[in-house]
PDB file of C-alpha atoms in Angstrom:
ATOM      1  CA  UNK N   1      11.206   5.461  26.975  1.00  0.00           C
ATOM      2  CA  UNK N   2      10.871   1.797  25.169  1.00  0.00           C
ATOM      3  CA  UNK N   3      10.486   2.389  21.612  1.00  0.00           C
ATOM      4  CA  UNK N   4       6.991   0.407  22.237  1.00  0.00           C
ATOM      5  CA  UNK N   5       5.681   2.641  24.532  1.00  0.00           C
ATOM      6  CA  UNK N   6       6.974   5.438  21.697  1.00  0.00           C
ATOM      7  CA  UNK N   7       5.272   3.932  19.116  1.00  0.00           C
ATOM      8  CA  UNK N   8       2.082   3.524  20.833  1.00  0.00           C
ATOM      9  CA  UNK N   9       2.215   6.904  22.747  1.00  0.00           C
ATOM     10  CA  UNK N  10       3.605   9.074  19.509  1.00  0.00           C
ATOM     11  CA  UNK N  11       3.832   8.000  16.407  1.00  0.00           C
ATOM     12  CA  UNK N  12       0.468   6.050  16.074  1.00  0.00           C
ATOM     13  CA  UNK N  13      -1.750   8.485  17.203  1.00  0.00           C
ATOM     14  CA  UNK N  14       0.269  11.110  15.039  1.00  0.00           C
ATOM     15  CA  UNK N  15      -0.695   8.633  11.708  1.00  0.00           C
ATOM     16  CA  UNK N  16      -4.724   8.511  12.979  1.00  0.00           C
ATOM     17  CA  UNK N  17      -4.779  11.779  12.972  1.00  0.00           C
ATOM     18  CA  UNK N  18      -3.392  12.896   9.813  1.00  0.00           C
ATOM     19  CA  UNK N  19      -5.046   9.833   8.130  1.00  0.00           C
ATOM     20  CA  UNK N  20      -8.396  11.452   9.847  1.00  0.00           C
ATOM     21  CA  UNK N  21      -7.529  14.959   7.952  1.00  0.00           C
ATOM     22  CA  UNK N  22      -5.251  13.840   5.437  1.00  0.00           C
ATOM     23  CA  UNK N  23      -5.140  17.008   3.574  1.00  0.00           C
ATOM     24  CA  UNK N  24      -3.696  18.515   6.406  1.00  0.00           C
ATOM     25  CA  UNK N  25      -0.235  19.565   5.919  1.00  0.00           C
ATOM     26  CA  UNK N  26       0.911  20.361   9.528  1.00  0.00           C
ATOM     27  CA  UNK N  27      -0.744  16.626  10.811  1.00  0.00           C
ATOM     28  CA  UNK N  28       1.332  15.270   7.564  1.00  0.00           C
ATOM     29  CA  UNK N  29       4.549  17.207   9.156  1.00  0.00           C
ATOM     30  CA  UNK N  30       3.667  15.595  12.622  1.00  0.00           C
ATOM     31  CA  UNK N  31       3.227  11.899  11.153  1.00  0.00           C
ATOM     32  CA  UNK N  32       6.436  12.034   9.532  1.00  0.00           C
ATOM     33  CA  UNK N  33       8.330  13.556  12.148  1.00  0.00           C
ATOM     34  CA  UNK N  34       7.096  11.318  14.893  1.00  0.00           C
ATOM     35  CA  UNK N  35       7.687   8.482  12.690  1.00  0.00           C
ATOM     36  CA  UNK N  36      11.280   9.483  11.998  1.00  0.00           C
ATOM     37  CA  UNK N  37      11.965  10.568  15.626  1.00  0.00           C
ATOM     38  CA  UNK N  38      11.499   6.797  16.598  1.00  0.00           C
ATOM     39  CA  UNK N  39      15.227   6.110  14.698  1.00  0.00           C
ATOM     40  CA  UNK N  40      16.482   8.201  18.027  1.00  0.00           C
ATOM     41  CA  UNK N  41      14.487   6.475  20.415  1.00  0.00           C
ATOM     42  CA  UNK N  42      15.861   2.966  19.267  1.00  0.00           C
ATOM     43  CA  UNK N  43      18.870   3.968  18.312  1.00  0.00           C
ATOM     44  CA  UNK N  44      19.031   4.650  22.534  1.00  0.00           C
ATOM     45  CA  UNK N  45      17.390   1.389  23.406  1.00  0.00           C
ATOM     46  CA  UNK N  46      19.732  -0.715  21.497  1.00  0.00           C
ATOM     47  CA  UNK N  47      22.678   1.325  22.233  1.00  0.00           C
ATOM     48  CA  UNK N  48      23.976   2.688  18.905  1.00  0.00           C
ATOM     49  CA  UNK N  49      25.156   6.257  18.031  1.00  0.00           C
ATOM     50  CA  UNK N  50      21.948   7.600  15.960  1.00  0.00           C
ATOM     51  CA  UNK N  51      23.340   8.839  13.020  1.00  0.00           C
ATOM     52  CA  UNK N  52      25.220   5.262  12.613  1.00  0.00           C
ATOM     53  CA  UNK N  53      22.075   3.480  13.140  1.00  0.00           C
ATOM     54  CA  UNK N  54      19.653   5.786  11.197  1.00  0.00           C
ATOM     55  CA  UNK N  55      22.261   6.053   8.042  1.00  0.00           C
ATOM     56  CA  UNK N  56      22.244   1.966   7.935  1.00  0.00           C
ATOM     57  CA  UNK N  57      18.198   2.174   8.944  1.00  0.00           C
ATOM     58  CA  UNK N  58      18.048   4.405   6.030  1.00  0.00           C
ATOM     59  CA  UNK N  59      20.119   1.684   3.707  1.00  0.00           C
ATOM     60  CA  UNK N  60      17.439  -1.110   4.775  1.00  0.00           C
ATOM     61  CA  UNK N  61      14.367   1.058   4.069  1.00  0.00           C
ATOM     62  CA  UNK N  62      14.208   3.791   1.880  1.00  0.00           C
ATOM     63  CA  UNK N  63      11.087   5.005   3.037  1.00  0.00           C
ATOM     64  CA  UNK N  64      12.522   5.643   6.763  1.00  0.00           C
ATOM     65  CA  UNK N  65      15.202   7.357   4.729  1.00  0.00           C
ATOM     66  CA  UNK N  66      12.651   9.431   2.578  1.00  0.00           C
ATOM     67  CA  UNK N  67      11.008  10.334   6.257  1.00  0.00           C
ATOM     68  CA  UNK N  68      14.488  11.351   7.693  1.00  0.00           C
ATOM     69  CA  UNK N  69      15.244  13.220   4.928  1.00  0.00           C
ATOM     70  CA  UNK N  70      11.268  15.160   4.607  1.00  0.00           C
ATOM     71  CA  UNK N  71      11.502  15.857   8.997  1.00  0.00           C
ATOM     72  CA  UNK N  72      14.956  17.331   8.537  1.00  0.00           C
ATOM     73  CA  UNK N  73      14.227  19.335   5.674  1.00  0.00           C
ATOM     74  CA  UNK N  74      11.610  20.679   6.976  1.00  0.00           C
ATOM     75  CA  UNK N  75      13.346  21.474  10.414  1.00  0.00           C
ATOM     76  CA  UNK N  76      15.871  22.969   8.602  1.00  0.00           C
ATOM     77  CA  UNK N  77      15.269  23.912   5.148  1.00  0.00           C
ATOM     78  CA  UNK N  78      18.638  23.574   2.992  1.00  0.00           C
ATOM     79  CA  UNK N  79      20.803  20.392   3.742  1.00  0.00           C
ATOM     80  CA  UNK N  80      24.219  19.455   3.685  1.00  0.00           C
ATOM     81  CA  UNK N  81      24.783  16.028   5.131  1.00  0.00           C
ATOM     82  CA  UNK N  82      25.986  14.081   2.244  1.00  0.00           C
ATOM     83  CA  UNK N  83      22.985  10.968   3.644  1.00  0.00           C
ATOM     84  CA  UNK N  84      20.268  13.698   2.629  1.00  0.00           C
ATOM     85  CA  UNK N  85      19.869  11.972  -0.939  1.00  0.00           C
ATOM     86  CA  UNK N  86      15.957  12.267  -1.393  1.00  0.00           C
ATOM     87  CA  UNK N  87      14.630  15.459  -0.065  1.00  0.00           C
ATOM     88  CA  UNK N  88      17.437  18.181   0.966  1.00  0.00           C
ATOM     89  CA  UNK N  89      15.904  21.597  -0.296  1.00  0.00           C
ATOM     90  CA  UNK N  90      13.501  22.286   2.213  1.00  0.00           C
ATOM     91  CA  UNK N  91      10.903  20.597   0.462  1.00  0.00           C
ATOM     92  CA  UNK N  92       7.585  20.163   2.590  1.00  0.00           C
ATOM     93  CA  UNK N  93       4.289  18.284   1.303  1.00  0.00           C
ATOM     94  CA  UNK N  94       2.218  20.728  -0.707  1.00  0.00           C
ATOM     95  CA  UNK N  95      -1.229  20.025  -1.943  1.00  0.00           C
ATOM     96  CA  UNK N  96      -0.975  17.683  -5.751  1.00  0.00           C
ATOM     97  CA  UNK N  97      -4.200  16.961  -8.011  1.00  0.00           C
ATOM     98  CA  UNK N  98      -4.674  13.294  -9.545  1.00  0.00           C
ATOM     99  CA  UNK N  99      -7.042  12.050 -11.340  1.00  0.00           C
ATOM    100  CA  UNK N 100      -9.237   8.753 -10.844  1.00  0.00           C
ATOM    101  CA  UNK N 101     -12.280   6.351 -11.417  1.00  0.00           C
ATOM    102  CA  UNK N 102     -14.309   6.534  -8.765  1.00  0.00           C
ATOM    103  CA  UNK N 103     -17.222   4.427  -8.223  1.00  0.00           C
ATOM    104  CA  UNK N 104     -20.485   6.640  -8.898  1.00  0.00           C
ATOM    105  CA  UNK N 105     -18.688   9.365  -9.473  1.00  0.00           C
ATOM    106  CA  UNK N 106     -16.752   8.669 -12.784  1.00  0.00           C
ATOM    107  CA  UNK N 107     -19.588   8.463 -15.460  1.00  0.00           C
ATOM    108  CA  UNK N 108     -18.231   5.616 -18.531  1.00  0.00           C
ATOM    109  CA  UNK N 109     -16.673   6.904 -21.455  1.00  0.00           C
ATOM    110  CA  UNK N 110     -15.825  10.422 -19.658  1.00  0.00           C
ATOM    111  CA  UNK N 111     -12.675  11.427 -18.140  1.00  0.00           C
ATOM    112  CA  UNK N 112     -11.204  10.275 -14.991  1.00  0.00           C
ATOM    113  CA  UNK N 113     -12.911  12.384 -11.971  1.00  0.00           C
ATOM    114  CA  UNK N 114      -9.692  14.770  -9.825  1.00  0.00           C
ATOM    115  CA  UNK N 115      -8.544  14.669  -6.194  1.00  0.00           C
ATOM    116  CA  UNK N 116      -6.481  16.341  -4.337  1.00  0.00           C
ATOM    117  CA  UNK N 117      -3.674  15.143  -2.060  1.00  0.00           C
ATOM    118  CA  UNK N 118      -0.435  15.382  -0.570  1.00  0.00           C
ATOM    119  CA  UNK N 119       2.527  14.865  -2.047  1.00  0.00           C
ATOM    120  CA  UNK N 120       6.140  15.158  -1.216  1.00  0.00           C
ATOM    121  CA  UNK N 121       8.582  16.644  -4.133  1.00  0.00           C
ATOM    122  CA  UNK N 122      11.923  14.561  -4.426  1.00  0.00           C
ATOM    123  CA  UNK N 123      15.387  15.883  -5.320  1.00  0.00           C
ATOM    124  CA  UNK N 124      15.167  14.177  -8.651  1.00  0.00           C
ATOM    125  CA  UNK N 125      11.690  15.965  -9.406  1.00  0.00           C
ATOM    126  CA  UNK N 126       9.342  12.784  -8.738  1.00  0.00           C
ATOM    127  CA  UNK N 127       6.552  13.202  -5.946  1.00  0.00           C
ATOM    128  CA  UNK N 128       5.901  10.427  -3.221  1.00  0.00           C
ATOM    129  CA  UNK N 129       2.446  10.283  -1.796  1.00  0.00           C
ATOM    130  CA  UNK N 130       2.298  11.502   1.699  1.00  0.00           C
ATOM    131  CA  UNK N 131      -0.021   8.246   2.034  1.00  0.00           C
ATOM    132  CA  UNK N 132       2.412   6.100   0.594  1.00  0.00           C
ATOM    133  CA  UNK N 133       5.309   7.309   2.483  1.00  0.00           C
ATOM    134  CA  UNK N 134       3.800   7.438   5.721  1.00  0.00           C
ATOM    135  CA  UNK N 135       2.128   3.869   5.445  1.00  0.00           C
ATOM    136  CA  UNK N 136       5.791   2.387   4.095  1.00  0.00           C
ATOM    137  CA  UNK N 137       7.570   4.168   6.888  1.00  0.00           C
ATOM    138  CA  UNK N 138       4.923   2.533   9.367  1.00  0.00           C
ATOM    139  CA  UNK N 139       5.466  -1.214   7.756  1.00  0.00           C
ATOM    140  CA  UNK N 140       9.493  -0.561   7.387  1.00  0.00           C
ATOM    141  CA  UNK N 141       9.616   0.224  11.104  1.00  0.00           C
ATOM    142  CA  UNK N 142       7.204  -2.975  12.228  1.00  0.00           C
ATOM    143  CA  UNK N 143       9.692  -5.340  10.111  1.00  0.00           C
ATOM    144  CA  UNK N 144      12.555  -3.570  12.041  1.00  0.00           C
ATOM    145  CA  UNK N 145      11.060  -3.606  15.221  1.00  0.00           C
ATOM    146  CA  UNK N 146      10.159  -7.199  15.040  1.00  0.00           C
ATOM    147  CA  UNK N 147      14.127  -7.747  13.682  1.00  0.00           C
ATOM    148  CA  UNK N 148      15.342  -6.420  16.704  1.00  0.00           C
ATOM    149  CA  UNK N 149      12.855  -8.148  19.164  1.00  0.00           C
ATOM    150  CA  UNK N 150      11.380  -5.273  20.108  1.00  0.00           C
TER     151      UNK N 150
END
């Protein structure tokens, strides 16, 4: 399959539909696995070995990395592949609370109003936004995709 017809077929309709439930932990899981099964499918089309091209993907976009890193932990809980340097102990997204101003909501003078979302525990202890990872993954992989002419 053309990485295009990927793209359009798997990944985007996996990011519409967690961004239409986003607290939705298994449509999270399917975003970021769709997005980081792509590496495979161009790795094919361009003729590369995929772990070569998806370690040296990984070293031009962190976020792709961060998304390799999240699907395979999840797949497979504990890792041991010395690439796994962001999330390799079977971290998954988990619910997070933040607090915010929101317009009509958040009353002057009074403190900021919480939300929940998801968030994706790093090796080092820092979260990630599931948001934030899923919409750098998507912009990494549109500035690779156009750098390959696909």
């Amino acid at each position: 399959m053309h990485p295009s017809d990927f793209m359009i077929e798997y990944v985007v309709p996996a990011t519409e539909s967690w961004k239409a439930n986003q607290p939705s932990k298994h449509l999270a899981i399917h975003a970021i696995s769709q997005i980081d099964i792509l590496a495979e499918v161009v790795a094919n089309h361009i003729g590369q070995k995929a772990r070569t091209f998806r370690d040296n993907l990984g070293q031009r976009h962190p976020a792709l990395a961060k998304i390799r890193d999240a699907h395979d932990s999840h797949k497979h809980g504990q890792l041991n592949r010395a690439t796994a340097l962001f999330v390799s102990q079977g971290q998954r997204p988990d619910e997070a609370i933040g607090h915010g101003f929101f317009v009509g909501v958040t009353h002057l003078s009074r403190p900021l109003t919480p939300f929940t979302y998801l968030a994706l525990t790093l090796n080092d202890g820092t979260t990630v936004q599931v948001y934030t990872l899923i919409k750098d993954g998507m912009d990494a992989w549109a500035q690779e995709m156009a750098a390959l002419g696909i």
